[in-house]
Amino acid sequence: MNAPFHARAGLRDPFTAFVCDEATADMLRPVAVEHGWSPEKVNKGGLRNAVQSLSVSASPNILFVDLSESADPLNDINALAEVCEPGTIVIAAGQVNDVRLYRDLVASGIHDYLLKPFTVDQLRDTFAHAQSTLSGPRGEAAADKPHVMATVVGVRGGVGASTVATSLAWLLGEKAHRSTALLDLDVHFGTGALALDLEPGRGLTDAIENPSRIDGLFIERAMVRANERLSVLSAEAPIHQPLVTDGTAFFQLQEEMRNAFESTVLDLPRQMLIQYPHMVHDAHVAVVVAELTLAATRDTIRILAWLKSNAPQTKVIVVANGVPSGGALEISRKDFEQSIERPVDLVIPADGKLAAQAAKLGKPMAEVASGKMAAPFLALTNMVLSHATEDGAAPTESAAAAGAKNLVDNLKSMLAKPKQAKAA
């Protein structure tokens, strides 16, 4: 799972199991034979024996571990991750019937969790799915949906760029039906995983410390899965640990995510623009998140100028986030647009109750929002896909894409009415 990869996949055993009782072993052996695996690879000893054995030997392609004798399954699985190489598909079994435990185990990197007693058919189905995961890379399945990459940048801290990035990534997965990666590059204070009620894991810090380890198998194990279509790579590195990297790790992460997912959303802190310009250069769309304040106006002007010089091929979407109702603005939208010399593409109203509800539920705002509050997030997703289509990222325009354009056009007309009325 997370141990250093020794580049000896050809020498790996196809299957190994560590079980706690003879009944489970008796069920596993004939199923192993059906798949052409040696029944002698079914060992006694459960997870503790698995950790000891794999610390001195290569990991198998498929590993079955019994957690029945584990007092702290999640902690023990994390210990297994330290000795298990990337690319190993881990199937766990146990007696604890707890949905929260299941979610935590899947988030930690295991492929599946079988509740004991399970049936032979359940075992066969799990092994079949594991084998299809090994033999069928997602890159081939995504051939009909060319990759879309969007970078989200906040012009100042606290404007809500991470909120926008998380919602955009969730919508690309849930509504656009794309396998999506959310890469949160605020290594010390990132909230990508936190906003989705997930533990960030060690994947991002491992990647920065050891860029040579980054490959498709590393991505498969390092990403923390939020749901079937959304995976997150985030970190909460110790604040006394400085970020020391030449950017190689970030470039490789982008490349591997492009191969493994149909969409990538980068939550990019603004200070990283100068240090690692390629992070935006390779994106189809840059979403610039601002607020209607004097300081944000100044910084929006500077960031837009930087994007024009350093990433002229990247389409830019300007989002005014957290705009209060009732006209209590530090700077009007009209003055903001005149200052940045371009229109605001989307306005997301301020809604403290919705933000608090999303935080308490551990869900992105776009998932919790409804009605008028949901419209800007949907429109942003449609605009990102629309711009990518213009760049040739999508070969044909589907009915859903046409509907997306209509939604954007309707929203723009709604935003234009107040200006027209004022002019009249």
CSV table of C-alpha atoms in Angstrom, one decimal:
chain,number,residue,atom,x,y,z
A,1,MET,CA,0.0,0.0,0.0
A,2,ASN,CA,2.5,2.6,1.2
A,3,ALA,CA,5.9,0.9,1.6
A,4,PRO,CA,8.6,1.7,-0.9
A,5,PHE,CA,8.0,-0.1,-4.2
A,6,HIS,CA,10.9,-2.5,-5.1
A,7,ALA,CA,10.1,-2.7,-8.8
A,8,ARG,CA,9.8,-6.4,-8.7
A,9,ALA,CA,6.1,-6.8,-9.5
A,10,GLY,CA,7.0,-9.8,-11.8
A,11,LEU,CA,8.3,-11.6,-8.7
A,12,ARG,CA,5.2,-11.0,-6.6
A,13,ASP,CA,2.9,-13.8,-5.6
A,14,PRO,CA,-0.6,-13.4,-7.2
A,15,PHE,CA,-2.3,-14.0,-3.9
A,16,THR,CA,-1.7,-14.4,-0.2
A,17,ALA,CA,-4.1,-14.7,2.7
A,18,PHE,CA,-3.7,-14.4,6.5
A,19,VAL,CA,-6.7,-15.7,8.4
A,20,CYS,CA,-7.7,-16.2,12.1
A,21,ASP,CA,-9.8,-19.4,12.0
A,22,GLU,CA,-9.9,-22.7,10.1
A,23,ALA,CA,-13.4,-22.1,8.8
A,24,THR,CA,-12.3,-19.0,6.8
A,25,ALA,CA,-9.2,-20.9,5.6
A,26,ASP,CA,-11.4,-23.8,4.4
A,27,MET,CA,-13.6,-21.4,2.4
A,28,LEU,CA,-10.6,-19.5,0.9
A,29,ARG,CA,-8.6,-22.5,-0.3
A,30,PRO,CA,-11.0,-23.9,-3.0
A,31,VAL,CA,-11.8,-20.3,-4.2
A,32,ALA,CA,-8.0,-19.7,-4.5
A,33,VAL,CA,-7.7,-22.9,-6.6
A,34,GLU,CA,-10.5,-21.7,-8.9
A,35,HIS,CA,-8.4,-18.6,-9.7
A,36,GLY,CA,-5.2,-20.7,-10.2
A,37,TRP,CA,-3.6,-19.6,-6.9
A,38,SER,CA,-1.9,-22.0,-4.6
A,39,PRO,CA,-4.0,-23.0,-1.5
A,40,GLU,CA,-0.8,-23.1,0.5
A,41,LYS,CA,-0.8,-19.3,0.3
A,42,VAL,CA,-3.7,-19.3,2.9
A,43,ASN,CA,-1.8,-18.7,6.2
A,44,LYS,CA,-2.9,-18.6,9.8
A,45,GLY,CA,-2.2,-15.7,12.0
A,46,GLY,CA,-4.4,-12.8,10.8
A,47,LEU,CA,-3.2,-9.3,10.4
A,48,ARG,CA,-0.4,-9.5,12.9
A,49,ASN,CA,1.2,-12.3,10.9
A,50,ALA,CA,0.6,-10.4,7.7
A,51,VAL,CA,2.6,-7.3,9.0
A,52,GLN,CA,5.5,-9.5,10.2
A,53,SER,CA,5.6,-11.5,6.9
A,54,LEU,CA,5.4,-8.6,4.5
A,55,SER,CA,8.0,-6.6,6.4
A,56,VAL,CA,10.6,-9.1,5.0
A,57,SER,CA,9.0,-10.2,1.7
A,58,ALA,CA,7.4,-8.8,-1.4
A,59,SER,CA,3.7,-8.0,-1.2
A,60,PRO,CA,1.4,-10.1,-3.4
A,61,ASN,CA,-0.9,-8.7,-6.0
A,62,ILE,CA,-4.0,-9.5,-3.9
A,63,LEU,CA,-3.8,-9.7,-0.1
A,64,PHE,CA,-6.6,-11.1,2.1
A,65,VAL,CA,-6.3,-10.2,5.8
A,66,ASP,CA,-8.5,-11.2,8.7
A,67,LEU,CA,-9.1,-8.5,11.3
A,68,SER,CA,-11.2,-10.7,13.7
A,69,GLU,CA,-8.5,-10.7,16.4
A,70,SER,CA,-7.6,-7.0,16.0
A,71,ALA,CA,-8.6,-4.7,18.8
A,72,ASP,CA,-8.1,-1.6,16.7
A,73,PRO,CA,-8.6,-2.5,13.0
A,74,LEU,CA,-8.0,0.9,11.6
A,75,ASN,CA,-4.8,1.4,13.4
A,76,ASP,CA,-3.6,-2.1,12.4
A,77,ILE,CA,-4.5,-1.5,8.8
A,78,ASN,CA,-2.3,1.7,8.9
A,79,ALA,CA,0.5,-0.5,10.3
A,80,LEU,CA,0.0,-2.9,7.3
A,81,ALA,CA,0.2,0.1,5.0
A,82,GLU,CA,3.8,0.7,6.2
A,83,VAL,CA,5.0,-2.7,4.9
A,84,CYS,CA,2.7,-3.3,2.0
A,85,GLU,CA,4.0,-2.1,-1.4
A,86,PRO,CA,2.0,0.1,-3.8
A,87,GLY,CA,-0.2,-1.8,-6.2
A,88,THR,CA,-1.3,-4.5,-3.7
A,89,ILE,CA,-5.0,-4.8,-3.5
A,90,VAL,CA,-6.0,-5.4,0.1
A,91,ILE,CA,-9.2,-7.2,1.0
A,92,ALA,CA,-10.1,-7.3,4.7
A,93,ALA,CA,-12.6,-9.4,6.7
A,94,GLY,CA,-13.8,-8.9,10.2
A,95,GLN,CA,-16.7,-9.2,12.6
A,96,VAL,CA,-17.3,-5.5,13.4
A,97,ASN,CA,-20.5,-4.4,11.7
A,98,ASP,CA,-19.9,-0.6,11.6
A,99,VAL,CA,-20.5,1.6,8.6
A,100,ARG,CA,-18.1,4.2,10.0
A,101,LEU,CA,-15.4,1.6,10.3
A,102,TYR,CA,-16.0,0.4,6.7
A,103,ARG,CA,-15.7,4.0,5.4
A,104,ASP,CA,-12.5,4.6,7.4
A,105,LEU,CA,-11.0,1.3,6.1
A,106,VAL,CA,-11.8,2.1,2.5
A,107,ALA,CA,-10.5,5.6,2.9
A,108,SER,CA,-7.2,4.2,4.3
A,109,GLY,CA,-6.6,2.3,1.1
A,110,ILE,CA,-8.2,-1.2,1.3
A,111,HIS,CA,-10.2,-2.5,-1.6
A,112,ASP,CA,-13.1,-4.1,0.3
A,113,TYR,CA,-14.2,-5.2,3.7
A,114,LEU,CA,-16.2,-8.4,4.1
A,115,LEU,CA,-18.3,-8.8,7.2
A,116,LYS,CA,-18.1,-12.3,8.7
A,117,PRO,CA,-19.7,-14.7,8.2
A,118,PHE,CA,-19.6,-14.1,4.4
A,119,THR,CA,-20.5,-16.5,1.6
A,120,VAL,CA,-18.4,-18.1,-1.1
A,121,ASP,CA,-20.3,-16.1,-3.7
A,122,GLN,CA,-19.4,-12.8,-1.9
A,123,LEU,CA,-15.7,-14.0,-1.8
A,124,ARG,CA,-15.8,-14.8,-5.5
A,125,ASP,CA,-17.3,-11.4,-6.4
A,126,THR,CA,-14.7,-9.5,-4.4
A,127,PHE,CA,-11.8,-11.4,-6.0
A,128,ALA,CA,-13.3,-10.9,-9.4
A,129,HIS,CA,-13.5,-7.2,-8.8
A,130,ALA,CA,-10.0,-7.1,-7.5
A,131,GLN,CA,-8.7,-8.9,-10.6
A,132,SER,CA,-10.5,-6.5,-12.9
A,133,THR,CA,-8.9,-3.6,-11.0
A,134,LEU,CA,-5.5,-5.1,-11.6
A,135,SER,CA,-6.0,-5.9,-15.3
A,136,GLY,CA,-8.1,-2.9,-16.3
A,137,PRO,CA,-6.4,0.5,-15.9
A,138,ARG,CA,-8.7,3.4,-15.7
A,139,GLY,CA,-6.8,5.2,-18.4
A,140,GLU,CA,-8.4,3.0,-21.1
A,141,ALA,CA,-11.9,3.3,-19.7
A,142,ALA,CA,-11.5,7.1,-19.8
A,143,ALA,CA,-10.6,7.2,-23.5
A,144,ASP,CA,-14.1,8.5,-24.4
A,145,LYS,CA,-13.8,11.3,-21.8
A,146,PRO,CA,-10.5,13.1,-22.4
A,147,HIS,CA,-9.0,14.6,-19.3
A,148,VAL,CA,-10.1,18.0,-18.0
A,149,MET,CA,-7.9,19.9,-15.6
A,150,ALA,CA,-9.0,22.9,-13.6
A,151,THR,CA,-6.9,25.0,-11.2
A,152,VAL,CA,-8.6,27.0,-8.5
A,153,VAL,CA,-6.7,30.0,-7.1
A,154,GLY,CA,-7.9,32.3,-4.3
A,155,VAL,CA,-6.6,35.9,-4.8
A,156,ARG,CA,-6.4,36.2,-1.0
A,157,GLY,CA,-6.7,33.9,2.0
A,158,GLY,CA,-10.2,33.4,3.2
A,159,VAL,CA,-12.0,34.1,-0.1
A,160,GLY,CA,-13.3,30.5,-0.2
A,161,ALA,CA,-11.2,29.0,-3.0
A,162,SER,CA,-11.0,25.7,-1.2
A,163,THR,CA,-14.8,25.7,-0.8
A,164,VAL,CA,-15.2,26.3,-4.5
A,165,ALA,CA,-12.6,23.7,-5.4
A,166,THR,CA,-14.2,21.0,-3.3
A,167,SER,CA,-17.6,21.7,-4.7
A,168,LEU,CA,-16.3,21.8,-8.3
A,169,ALA,CA,-14.6,18.4,-7.8
A,170,TRP,CA,-17.7,16.9,-6.2
A,171,LEU,CA,-19.9,18.1,-9.1
A,172,LEU,CA,-17.5,16.8,-11.8
A,173,GLY,CA,-17.8,13.4,-10.2
A,174,GLU,CA,-21.5,13.4,-9.2
A,175,LYS,CA,-23.2,15.4,-11.9
A,176,ALA,CA,-20.7,15.0,-14.9
A,177,HIS,CA,-20.1,11.3,-14.0
A,178,ARG,CA,-16.3,11.7,-14.3
A,179,SER,CA,-13.7,10.0,-12.1
A,180,THR,CA,-12.2,13.1,-10.4
A,181,ALA,CA,-9.1,13.8,-8.4
A,182,LEU,CA,-8.9,16.7,-6.0
A,183,LEU,CA,-5.3,17.8,-5.3
A,184,ASP,CA,-5.0,20.1,-2.3
A,185,LEU,CA,-1.6,21.7,-2.5
A,186,ASP,CA,-1.8,23.6,0.8
A,187,VAL,CA,0.5,21.1,2.4
A,188,HIS,CA,0.3,22.5,5.9
A,189,PHE,CA,-3.2,23.9,6.2
A,190,GLY,CA,-5.2,22.3,3.4
A,191,THR,CA,-8.9,21.7,4.0
A,192,GLY,CA,-9.7,19.5,1.0
A,193,ALA,CA,-9.9,16.3,3.1
A,194,LEU,CA,-11.4,18.0,6.1
A,195,ALA,CA,-14.3,19.4,4.0
A,196,LEU,CA,-15.2,15.9,3.0
A,197,ASP,CA,-14.9,14.5,6.5
A,198,LEU,CA,-11.8,12.4,5.6
A,199,GLU,CA,-8.4,11.8,7.1
A,200,PRO,CA,-5.8,13.3,4.6
A,201,GLY,CA,-3.4,10.4,4.9
A,202,ARG,CA,0.3,10.5,4.1
A,203,GLY,CA,0.2,10.3,0.3
A,204,LEU,CA,1.0,14.0,-0.5
A,205,THR,CA,3.9,14.3,2.0
A,206,ASP,CA,5.3,11.0,0.8
A,207,ALA,CA,5.1,12.2,-2.8
A,208,ILE,CA,7.0,15.4,-2.0
A,209,GLU,CA,9.6,13.6,0.0
A,210,ASN,CA,10.1,10.8,-2.6
A,211,PRO,CA,9.1,12.0,-6.1
A,212,SER,CA,10.7,8.9,-7.6
A,213,ARG,CA,7.9,6.8,-6.0
A,214,ILE,CA,5.2,8.5,-7.9
A,215,ASP,CA,3.6,6.3,-10.5
A,216,GLY,CA,0.1,4.9,-11.3
A,217,LEU,CA,0.3,2.4,-8.5
A,218,PHE,CA,1.3,5.1,-6.0
A,219,ILE,CA,-1.7,7.2,-7.0
A,220,GLU,CA,-4.0,4.2,-6.7
A,221,ARG,CA,-3.0,3.8,-3.0
A,222,ALA,CA,-2.2,7.3,-2.0
A,223,MET,CA,-5.5,8.9,-2.9
A,224,VAL,CA,-8.2,8.9,-0.2
A,225,ARG,CA,-11.5,8.0,-1.7
A,226,ALA,CA,-14.5,10.3,-0.8
A,227,ASN,CA,-17.0,8.4,-2.9
A,228,GLU,CA,-17.1,6.2,-6.0
A,229,ARG,CA,-16.0,9.0,-8.4
A,230,LEU,CA,-14.1,11.4,-6.2
A,231,SER,CA,-10.6,10.9,-4.6
A,232,VAL,CA,-8.6,13.4,-2.6
A,233,LEU,CA,-4.9,13.9,-2.1
A,234,SER,CA,-4.3,16.3,0.7
A,235,ALA,CA,-2.1,16.8,3.8
A,236,GLU,CA,-1.7,18.2,7.2
A,237,ALA,CA,2.0,18.4,7.4
A,238,PRO,CA,3.5,19.6,10.8
A,239,ILE,CA,3.9,23.3,10.8
A,240,HIS,CA,7.6,23.0,11.9
A,241,GLN,CA,8.3,21.0,8.7
A,242,PRO,CA,9.1,23.3,5.8
A,243,LEU,CA,8.1,22.5,2.2
A,244,VAL,CA,11.3,21.6,0.5
A,245,THR,CA,10.7,20.6,-3.2
A,246,ASP,CA,11.7,21.8,-6.6
A,247,GLY,CA,8.2,21.0,-7.9
A,248,THR,CA,9.1,17.7,-9.5
A,249,ALA,CA,6.6,15.9,-7.3
A,250,PHE,CA,3.8,18.2,-8.3
A,251,PHE,CA,4.5,17.8,-12.0
A,252,GLN,CA,4.6,14.0,-11.7
A,253,LEU,CA,1.4,14.1,-9.7
A,254,GLN,CA,-0.3,16.0,-12.4
A,255,GLU,CA,0.9,13.6,-15.1
A,256,GLU,CA,-0.2,10.5,-13.2
A,257,MET,CA,-3.6,12.0,-12.3
A,258,ARG,CA,-4.1,12.9,-16.0
A,259,ASN,CA,-3.6,9.2,-16.8
A,260,ALA,CA,-5.7,7.8,-13.9
A,261,PHE,CA,-8.7,10.2,-13.8
A,262,GLU,CA,-11.0,11.9,-16.2
A,263,SER,CA,-10.9,15.2,-14.3
A,264,THR,CA,-8.4,16.9,-11.9
A,265,VAL,CA,-9.1,19.9,-9.7
A,266,LEU,CA,-6.1,21.6,-8.2
A,267,ASP,CA,-6.6,23.7,-5.1
A,268,LEU,CA,-3.6,25.9,-5.6
A,269,PRO,CA,-2.4,28.5,-2.9
A,270,ARG,CA,-1.6,31.8,-4.7
A,271,GLN,CA,2.0,31.8,-3.4
A,272,MET,CA,2.7,28.7,-5.4
A,273,LEU,CA,1.9,30.5,-8.7
A,274,ILE,CA,5.3,32.1,-8.8
A,275,GLN,CA,7.3,29.0,-7.6
A,276,TYR,CA,5.6,26.4,-9.8
A,277,PRO,CA,4.0,28.1,-12.8
A,278,HIS,CA,3.6,24.8,-14.7
A,279,MET,CA,0.8,24.0,-12.2
A,280,VAL,CA,-1.4,26.5,-14.1
A,281,HIS,CA,0.2,26.2,-17.5
A,282,ASP,CA,-1.1,22.6,-18.0
A,283,ALA,CA,-4.6,23.4,-16.9
A,284,HIS,CA,-7.5,23.9,-19.3
A,285,VAL,CA,-9.2,26.4,-16.9
A,286,ALA,CA,-8.0,28.6,-14.1
A,287,VAL,CA,-10.8,29.6,-11.7
A,288,VAL,CA,-9.8,32.8,-9.9
A,289,VAL,CA,-11.8,33.2,-6.7
A,290,ALA,CA,-12.1,36.8,-5.3
A,291,GLU,CA,-14.3,38.8,-3.0
A,292,LEU,CA,-15.6,42.4,-3.5
A,293,THR,CA,-13.0,44.2,-1.4
A,294,LEU,CA,-10.2,46.7,-2.3
A,295,ALA,CA,-7.4,44.3,-1.4
A,296,ALA,CA,-9.0,41.5,-3.4
A,297,THR,CA,-9.4,43.8,-6.4
A,298,ARG,CA,-5.8,44.7,-6.3
A,299,ASP,CA,-4.7,41.1,-6.1
A,300,THR,CA,-7.1,40.0,-8.8
A,301,ILE,CA,-5.6,42.5,-11.2
A,302,ARG,CA,-2.1,41.2,-10.4
A,303,ILE,CA,-3.1,37.5,-10.7
A,304,LEU,CA,-5.0,38.0,-14.0
A,305,ALA,CA,-1.9,39.8,-15.4
A,306,TRP,CA,0.3,36.9,-14.3
A,307,LEU,CA,-2.0,34.4,-15.9
A,308,LYS,CA,-2.1,36.4,-19.2
A,309,SER,CA,1.7,36.4,-19.3
A,310,ASN,CA,2.5,32.9,-18.0
A,311,ALA,CA,-0.5,30.8,-19.1
A,312,PRO,CA,-2.1,32.6,-22.1
A,313,GLN,CA,-3.7,29.3,-23.3
A,314,THR,CA,-5.6,28.7,-20.1
A,315,LYS,CA,-9.2,29.9,-20.0
A,316,VAL,CA,-9.9,32.1,-17.0
A,317,ILE,CA,-13.1,32.2,-15.0
A,318,VAL,CA,-13.5,34.9,-12.4
A,319,VAL,CA,-15.8,34.0,-9.4
A,320,ALA,CA,-16.9,36.6,-6.8
A,321,ASN,CA,-17.5,34.5,-3.8
A,322,GLY,CA,-19.3,35.2,-0.5
A,323,VAL,CA,-21.0,38.3,-1.8
A,324,PRO,CA,-23.4,39.6,0.9
A,325,SER,CA,-26.9,40.7,0.0
A,326,GLY,CA,-28.4,44.1,0.8
A,327,GLY,CA,-25.7,46.2,-0.8
A,328,ALA,CA,-23.2,46.0,2.1
A,329,LEU,CA,-20.2,45.9,-0.2
A,330,GLU,CA,-16.7,47.4,0.3
A,331,ILE,CA,-16.6,47.8,-3.5
A,332,SER,CA,-19.5,47.5,-6.0
A,333,ARG,CA,-19.5,44.8,-8.6
A,334,LYS,CA,-19.4,47.4,-11.3
A,335,ASP,CA,-16.3,49.1,-9.9
A,336,PHE,CA,-14.7,45.7,-9.4
A,337,GLU,CA,-15.3,44.8,-13.0
A,338,GLN,CA,-14.0,48.2,-14.2
A,339,SER,CA,-10.9,47.8,-12.2
A,340,ILE,CA,-10.0,44.3,-13.4
A,341,GLU,CA,-11.1,45.2,-16.9
A,342,ARG,CA,-13.3,42.2,-17.5
A,343,PRO,CA,-16.7,41.0,-16.3
A,344,VAL,CA,-17.2,38.7,-13.3
A,345,ASP,CA,-18.3,35.3,-14.7
A,346,LEU,CA,-20.1,34.0,-11.6
A,347,VAL,CA,-21.3,35.4,-8.3
A,348,ILE,CA,-21.8,33.1,-5.3
A,349,PRO,CA,-23.9,34.7,-2.6
A,350,ALA,CA,-22.9,34.6,1.1
A,351,ASP,CA,-24.8,32.1,3.1
A,352,GLY,CA,-23.5,31.5,6.6
A,353,LYS,CA,-26.1,28.9,7.5
A,354,LEU,CA,-25.4,26.8,4.4
A,355,ALA,CA,-21.6,27.0,5.1
A,356,ALA,CA,-22.1,25.9,8.7
A,357,GLN,CA,-24.4,23.1,7.7
A,358,ALA,CA,-22.0,21.8,5.1
A,359,ALA,CA,-19.1,21.9,7.6
A,360,LYS,CA,-21.1,20.0,10.2
A,361,LEU,CA,-22.2,17.3,7.7
A,362,GLY,CA,-18.7,17.0,6.3
A,363,LYS,CA,-20.0,17.6,2.8
A,364,PRO,CA,-19.1,20.1,0.0
A,365,MET,CA,-21.4,23.2,-0.2
A,366,ALA,CA,-22.6,22.1,-3.6
A,367,GLU,CA,-23.9,18.9,-2.2
A,368,VAL,CA,-25.9,20.6,0.6
A,369,ALA,CA,-27.0,23.6,-1.5
A,370,SER,CA,-30.3,23.7,-3.3
A,371,GLY,CA,-32.2,26.2,-5.5
A,372,LYS,CA,-30.5,29.5,-6.0
A,373,MET,CA,-27.5,28.6,-4.0
A,374,ALA,CA,-26.8,25.5,-6.0
A,375,ALA,CA,-27.1,27.3,-9.4
A,376,PRO,CA,-23.7,29.1,-9.3
A,377,PHE,CA,-21.8,25.8,-8.5
A,378,LEU,CA,-23.6,24.0,-11.3
A,379,ALA,CA,-22.9,26.9,-13.7
A,380,LEU,CA,-19.2,26.8,-12.7
A,381,THR,CA,-19.0,23.1,-13.5
A,382,ASN,CA,-20.7,23.6,-16.8
A,383,MET,CA,-18.4,26.5,-17.7
A,384,VAL,CA,-15.3,24.4,-16.9
A,385,LEU,CA,-16.5,21.6,-19.1
A,386,SER,CA,-17.6,24.0,-21.8
A,387,HIS,CA,-14.2,25.7,-21.9
A,388,ALA,CA,-12.5,22.3,-22.0
A,389,THR,CA,-14.8,21.3,-25.0
A,390,GLU,CA,-13.6,24.4,-26.8
A,391,ASP,CA,-10.0,23.3,-26.3
A,392,GLY,CA,-10.9,19.9,-27.8
A,393,ALA,CA,-10.9,18.0,-24.5
A,394,ALA,CA,-14.3,16.6,-25.4
A,395,PRO,CA,-14.8,15.3,-29.0
A,396,THR,CA,-18.5,15.7,-29.2
A,397,GLU,CA,-21.2,17.8,-27.6
A,398,SER,CA,-23.7,15.7,-25.7
A,399,ALA,CA,-27.2,16.8,-24.8
A,400,ALA,CA,-25.9,17.3,-21.2
A,401,ALA,CA,-23.3,19.7,-22.5
A,402,ALA,CA,-25.9,21.6,-24.5
A,403,GLY,CA,-28.0,21.9,-21.4
A,404,ALA,CA,-25.0,23.1,-19.6
A,405,LYS,CA,-24.5,25.9,-22.1
A,406,ASN,CA,-28.2,26.9,-21.7
A,407,LEU,CA,-27.8,27.0,-18.0
A,408,VAL,CA,-24.8,29.3,-18.3
A,409,ASP,CA,-26.5,31.5,-20.8
A,410,ASN,CA,-29.6,31.8,-18.6
A,411,LEU,CA,-27.4,32.7,-15.6
A,412,LYS,CA,-25.6,35.3,-17.5
A,413,SER,CA,-28.8,36.9,-18.6
A,414,MET,CA,-30.1,36.9,-15.1
A,415,LEU,CA,-26.9,38.7,-13.9
A,416,ALA,CA,-27.1,41.2,-16.8
A,417,LYS,CA,-30.7,42.4,-16.0
A,418,PRO,CA,-29.8,44.5,-12.9
A,419,LYS,CA,-27.1,46.3,-14.9
A,420,GLN,CA,-29.5,47.0,-17.8
A,421,ALA,CA,-32.2,48.2,-15.4
A,422,LYS,CA,-29.8,50.5,-13.7
A,423,ALA,CA,-28.7,51.9,-17.1
A,424,ALA,CA,-32.3,52.6,-18.0
